[in-house]
Coordinates of N, CA and C in Angstrom, one line a residue:
M802 N 32.2 8.0 -19.9 CA 31.4 6.8 -19.5 C 31.7 6.5 -18.0
D803 N 30.5 6.8 -17.2 CA 30.3 6.7 -16.0 C 29.9 5.3 -15.4
I804 N 30.7 4.6 -14.9 CA 30.3 3.1 -14.1 C 30.6 3.1 -12.8
I805 N 29.3 3.1 -12.1 CA 29.5 2.9 -10.5 C 29.5 1.4 -10.1
L806 N 30.3 1.0 -9.3 CA 30.4 -0.3 -8.7 C 30.0 -0.4 -7.3
S807 N 29.4 -1.1 -7.0 CA 28.7 -1.5 -5.8 C 29.2 -2.8 -5.0
N808 N 29.7 -2.5 -3.6 CA 30.0 -3.7 -3.1 C 29.0 -4.4 -2.4
A809 N 27.9 -3.4 -2.4 CA 26.5 -4.2 -1.7 C 25.9 -5.0 -2.7
S810 N 26.3 -4.8 -4.1 CA 25.4 -5.6 -4.9 C 26.0 -7.0 -4.9
N811 N 24.8 -8.0 -5.3 CA 25.0 -9.4 -5.3 C 25.8 -9.9 -6.6
D812 N 25.7 -9.2 -7.6 CA 26.5 -9.3 -8.9 C 28.2 -9.1 -8.8
P813 N 29.0 -9.9 -9.3 CA 30.4 -9.7 -9.2 C 30.6 -8.4 -10.0
I814 N 32.0 -7.9 -9.7 CA 32.3 -6.6 -10.4 C 32.1 -6.7 -11.9
Y815 N 32.7 -7.7 -12.6 CA 32.8 -7.7 -14.0 C 31.4 -7.8 -14.6
L816 N 30.3 -8.2 -14.0 CA 28.9 -8.4 -14.3 C 28.3 -6.8 -14.2
Q817 N 28.7 -6.4 -13.0 CA 28.1 -4.9 -13.0 C 28.6 -3.9 -14.0
I818 N 30.2 -4.2 -14.4 CA 30.5 -3.4 -15.6 C 29.7 -3.6 -16.8
V819 N 29.7 -5.1 -17.1 CA 28.8 -5.7 -18.5 C 27.6 -4.7 -18.4
N820 N 26.7 -5.0 -17.3 CA 25.3 -4.4 -17.5 C 25.3 -3.1 -17.5
Q821 N 26.2 -2.1 -17.1 CA 26.2 -0.7 -17.3 C 26.6 -0.5 -18.6
I822 N 27.5 -1.3 -19.3 CA 27.9 -0.8 -20.6 C 26.7 -1.3 -21.8
K823 N 26.1 -2.4 -21.2 CA 25.2 -2.8 -22.2 C 24.0 -1.7 -22.2
A824 N 23.7 -1.5 -20.9 CA 22.4 -0.5 -20.7 C 23.0 1.1 -21.6
L825 N 24.1 1.5 -21.5 CA 24.7 2.7 -22.2 C 24.4 2.3 -23.8
I826 N 24.7 1.1 -24.2 CA 24.4 0.7 -25.7 C 23.2 1.0 -26.0
I827 N 22.3 0.0 -25.3 CA 21.1 -0.2 -25.6 C 20.5 1.4 -25.4
S828 N 20.6 2.0 -24.6 CA 20.1 3.7 -24.6 C 20.5 4.6 -25.5
G829 N 21.3 4.4 -26.3 CA 22.3 4.8 -27.4 C 23.1 6.0 -26.8
E830 N 23.5 6.0 -25.4 CA 24.5 6.9 -24.8 C 25.8 6.5 -25.5
L831 N 26.1 5.2 -25.7 CA 27.2 4.9 -26.3 C 26.8 4.5 -27.8
A832 N 27.1 5.2 -28.8 CA 27.0 5.0 -30.4 C 27.7 3.9 -31.0
E833 N 27.3 3.4 -31.9 CA 28.0 2.3 -32.9 C 29.4 3.0 -33.3
G834 N 30.2 2.2 -32.9 CA 31.6 2.6 -33.6 C 32.4 3.5 -32.4
E835 N 31.8 3.7 -31.4 CA 32.5 4.6 -30.4 C 33.3 3.9 -29.7
A836 N 34.7 4.4 -29.3 CA 35.7 3.7 -28.5 C 35.2 3.5 -27.1
L837 N 35.7 2.3 -26.5 CA 35.4 2.1 -25.0 C 36.9 2.6 -24.6
P838 N 36.9 2.8 -23.3 CA 38.2 3.0 -22.6 C 39.1 1.7 -22.6
S839 N 40.5 1.7 -22.6 CA 41.1 0.6 -22.7 C 40.8 -0.1 -21.5
M840 N 41.1 -1.6 -21.4 CA 40.9 -2.3 -20.4 C 42.0 -1.6 -19.1
R841 N 43.1 -1.2 -19.5 CA 43.8 -0.8 -18.3 C 43.4 0.4 -17.8
N842 N 42.8 1.5 -18.7 CA 42.3 2.8 -18.4 C 41.1 2.6 -17.4
L843 N 40.3 1.7 -17.6 CA 39.1 1.6 -17.1 C 39.4 0.9 -15.9
A844 N 40.3 -0.2 -15.6 CA 41.0 -0.7 -14.3 C 41.2 0.5 -13.4
L845 N 41.9 1.4 -13.9 CA 42.7 2.6 -13.3 C 41.5 3.4 -12.8
Q846 N 40.5 3.7 -13.7 CA 39.4 4.7 -13.2 C 38.7 4.0 -12.4
L847 N 38.1 2.8 -12.3 CA 37.5 2.0 -11.5 C 38.1 1.6 -10.1
R848 N 39.5 1.5 -10.0 CA 40.5 0.9 -9.1 C 40.1 -0.4 -9.0
I849 N 40.2 -1.4 -10.1 CA 40.0 -2.6 -10.0 C 41.1 -3.4 -10.7
S850 N 40.9 -4.7 -10.7 CA 42.1 -5.4 -11.6 C 41.9 -5.4 -13.1
V851 N 42.8 -5.4 -13.8 CA 42.9 -5.3 -15.2 C 42.0 -6.6 -15.7
I852 N 42.3 -7.9 -14.9 CA 41.7 -9.0 -15.1 C 40.4 -8.8 -15.1
T853 N 39.6 -8.3 -14.3 CA 38.0 -8.0 -13.9 C 37.6 -7.3 -15.4
T854 N 38.2 -6.3 -15.6 CA 37.8 -5.5 -17.0 C 38.0 -6.3 -18.4
K855 N 39.1 -7.0 -18.4 CA 39.1 -8.0 -19.5 C 38.1 -8.9 -19.6
R856 N 37.7 -9.4 -18.2 CA 36.4 -10.6 -18.2 C 35.2 -9.6 -18.6
A857 N 34.9 -8.5 -18.3 CA 33.8 -7.9 -18.7 C 33.8 -7.5 -20.1
Y858 N 34.9 -7.0 -20.9 CA 35.2 -6.8 -22.1 C 34.8 -8.2 -23.0
E859 N 35.3 -9.3 -22.5 CA 35.1 -10.6 -23.2 C 33.6 -10.9 -23.2
E860 N 33.0 -10.8 -22.3 CA 31.6 -11.0 -22.0 C 30.6 -10.1 -23.1
L861 N 31.2 -8.7 -23.1 CA 30.4 -7.9 -23.9 C 30.7 -8.2 -25.4
E862 N 31.9 -8.7 -25.8 CA 32.2 -9.3 -27.0 C 31.3 -10.3 -27.3
R863 N 31.5 -11.4 -26.3 CA 30.8 -12.6 -26.6 C 29.2 -12.3 -26.8
E864 N 28.7 -11.4 -26.0 CA 27.1 -10.9 -26.3 C 26.9 -10.3 -27.4
G865 N 28.1 -9.8 -28.3 CA 27.9 -9.1 -29.5 C 27.6 -7.6 -29.4
F866 N 27.9 -6.9 -28.1 CA 27.7 -5.7 -28.1 C 28.9 -5.0 -28.5
I867 N 30.2 -5.5 -28.3 CA 31.2 -4.7 -28.7 C 32.2 -5.7 -29.6
E868 N 33.2 -4.9 -30.1 CA 34.3 -5.7 -31.1 C 35.5 -5.2 -30.9
S869 N 36.5 -6.0 -30.4 CA 38.1 -5.6 -29.9 C 38.9 -6.0 -31.3
Y870 N 39.7 -5.1 -31.2 CA 40.7 -5.3 -32.1 C 42.0 -5.1 -31.4
T871 N 43.1 -5.9 -31.7 CA 44.3 -5.9 -31.0 C 45.2 -4.8 -31.5
G872 N 45.6 -4.0 -30.5 CA 46.4 -2.6 -30.7 C 45.6 -1.5 -31.0
K873 N 44.3 -1.7 -31.4 CA 43.4 -0.7 -31.5 C 42.4 -0.3 -30.4
G874 N 42.0 -1.4 -29.8 CA 41.1 -1.0 -28.7 C 39.9 -1.9 -28.9
S875 N 38.8 -1.5 -28.1 CA 37.4 -2.1 -28.3 C 36.3 -1.1 -28.6
F876 N 35.4 -1.4 -29.4 CA 34.4 -0.4 -29.9 C 33.1 -1.0 -30.0
V877 N 32.0 0.0 -29.8 CA 30.5 -0.4 -29.7 C 30.3 -1.0 -31.2
K878 N 29.8 -2.0 -31.1 CA 29.1 -2.8 -32.3 C 28.0 -2.5 -32.8
G879 N 27.8 -2.4 -34.3 CA 26.5 -2.1 -34.8 C 25.5 -3.0 -34.2
Q880 N 24.5 -2.7 -33.7 CA 23.4 -3.7 -32.9 C 22.3 -4.4 -33.8
N881 N 22.2 -5.3 -33.9 CA 21.1 -5.8 -34.4 C 19.7 -5.4 -33.8
A882 N 19.0 -4.7 -34.5 CA 17.3 -4.4 -34.0 C 16.8 -5.4 -33.2
E883 N 16.7 -6.6 -34.0 CA 16.1 -7.8 -33.0 C 16.7 -7.9 -32.1
L884 N 18.0 -8.1 -31.7 CA 18.6 -8.3 -30.5 C 18.4 -7.4 -29.4
L885 N 18.2 -6.0 -30.0 CA 18.0 -4.8 -29.0 C 16.5 -5.1 -28.6
R886 N 15.7 -5.7 -29.4 CA 14.3 -5.4 -29.0 C 14.4 -6.7 -28.1
E887 N 14.7 -7.8 -28.1 CA 14.8 -9.0 -27.3 C 15.2 -8.5 -25.8
T888 N 16.5 -7.8 -25.8 CA 17.1 -7.3 -24.6 C 16.4 -6.4 -23.8
N889 N 15.6 -5.6 -24.6 CA 14.6 -4.6 -23.9 C 13.3 -5.3 -23.4
L890 N 12.9 -6.1 -24.3 CA 11.6 -7.0 -23.8 C 12.0 -7.9 -22.4
K891 N 13.2 -8.4 -22.4 CA 13.7 -9.1 -21.5 C 13.5 -8.4 -20.1
Q892 N 14.1 -7.3 -20.3 CA 14.1 -6.1 -19.1 C 12.7 -5.7 -18.7
I893 N 12.0 -5.4 -19.6 CA 10.7 -5.4 -19.6 C 9.8 -6.4 -18.8
E894 N 10.1 -7.4 -19.1 CA 9.5 -8.7 -18.2 C 9.8 -8.6 -17.0
A895 N 11.1 -8.5 -16.7 CA 11.5 -8.6 -15.3 C 11.0 -7.6 -14.3
H896 N 11.1 -6.5 -14.8 CA 10.3 -5.4 -14.3 C 8.7 -5.7 -14.0
L897 N 8.0 -5.9 -15.1 CA 6.7 -6.2 -14.9 C 6.2 -7.6 -13.9
S898 N 7.3 -8.5 -14.0 CA 7.1 -9.5 -13.0 C 7.3 -9.4 -11.7
E899 N 8.3 -8.3 -11.4 CA 8.5 -7.6 -10.0 C 7.2 -6.9 -9.7
A900 N 6.5 -6.0 -10.4 CA 5.7 -5.1 -10.2 C 4.4 -6.1 -10.0
A901 N 4.3 -7.1 -10.9 CA 2.9 -8.0 -10.6 C 3.0 -8.8 -9.1
G902 N 4.5 -9.2 -8.8 CA 4.3 -9.8 -7.4 C 4.1 -8.8 -6.5
I903 N 4.5 -7.6 -6.4 CA 4.2 -6.5 -5.4 C 2.5 -6.3 -5.5
A904 N 2.1 -6.0 -6.4 CA 0.7 -5.9 -6.7 C -0.2 -7.0 -6.1
K905 N 0.0 -8.5 -6.4 CA -0.5 -9.5 -5.8 C -0.3 -9.6 -4.4
R906 N 0.8 -9.3 -3.6 CA 1.0 -9.3 -2.2 C 0.2 -8.0 -1.7
S907 N 0.0 -7.4 -2.3 CA -0.6 -5.7 -1.8 C -2.2 -6.0 -1.9
G908 N -2.8 -6.8 -2.7 CA -4.2 -7.0 -3.0 C -4.5 -6.0 -4.0
I909 N -3.8 -5.6 -5.0 CA -3.9 -4.6 -6.1 C -4.4 -5.4 -7.3
E910 N -5.7 -5.0 -7.7 CA -6.3 -5.6 -8.9 C -5.6 -5.6 -10.1
L911 N -5.7 -6.5 -11.1 CA -4.8 -6.5 -12.4 C -5.5 -5.2 -13.0
S912 N -6.6 -5.0 -12.9 CA -7.2 -3.6 -13.8 C -6.7 -2.5 -13.3
E913 N -6.2 -2.4 -11.8 CA -5.5 -1.2 -11.5 C -4.1 -1.1 -12.0
I914 N -3.3 -2.0 -12.1 CA -2.1 -2.2 -12.6 C -2.2 -1.7 -14.0
Q915 N -3.0 -2.4 -15.0 CA -3.3 -2.1 -16.3 C -3.4 -0.5 -16.4
S916 N -4.4 0.0 -15.7 CA -4.5 1.5 -16.1 C -3.2 2.3 -15.6
I917 N -2.7 1.9 -14.8 CA -1.2 2.7 -14.1 C -0.5 2.6 -15.2
L918 N 0.0 1.2 -16.1 CA 0.8 0.8 -17.2 C 0.2 1.7 -18.1
E919 N -0.8 1.9 -18.5 CA -1.6 2.8 -19.4 C -1.1 4.2 -19.6
L920 N -1.3 4.6 -18.1 CA -0.8 6.1 -18.2 C 0.5 6.4 -18.1
F921 N 1.4 5.4 -17.7 CA 3.0 5.6 -18.0 C 3.4 5.4 -19.5
Y922 N 2.7 4.6 -20.1 CA 3.0 4.4 -21.5 C 2.5 5.4 -22.3
Q923 N 1.5 5.9 -22.0 CA 0.9 7.2 -22.8 C 1.8 8.5 -22.6
G924 N 2.5 8.4 -21.3 CA 3.2 9.6 -20.9 C 2.6 11.1 -21.1
D925 N 3.1 12.0 -21.8 CA 2.8 13.2 -21.9 C 1.5 13.3 -23.0
E926 N 1.2 12.1 -23.9 CA 0.1 12.2 -24.7 C -1.4 12.3 -24.0
A927 N -1.3 11.9 -22.9 CA -2.7 11.9 -22.3 C -2.9 13.4 -21.8

């Protein structure tokens, strides 16, 4: 599991960890039941405080992405399909909002954006 921390990010370190682990779970790179590194090992790998990794794992557990067992560790929790869908929709909305803003500032028509989106959505089918 590769987590990359950025000092240039506006997000605190624990949130960078949370977001990257969530992305790995949503994409399926981390499967249900898969063990996460211990908080101590992750802290050593990332050269950060164990308190920071603890906060990240607590947040992931609170959001329903992982479950932790004393003495055993933390594991990827089976995901609710509707929760995953909502999480993905939220990400899509954020990206589309940004794209719409850029398009408006650039004078690009909605019909052009729709055409571009259709091309991307169809992918190799076209």
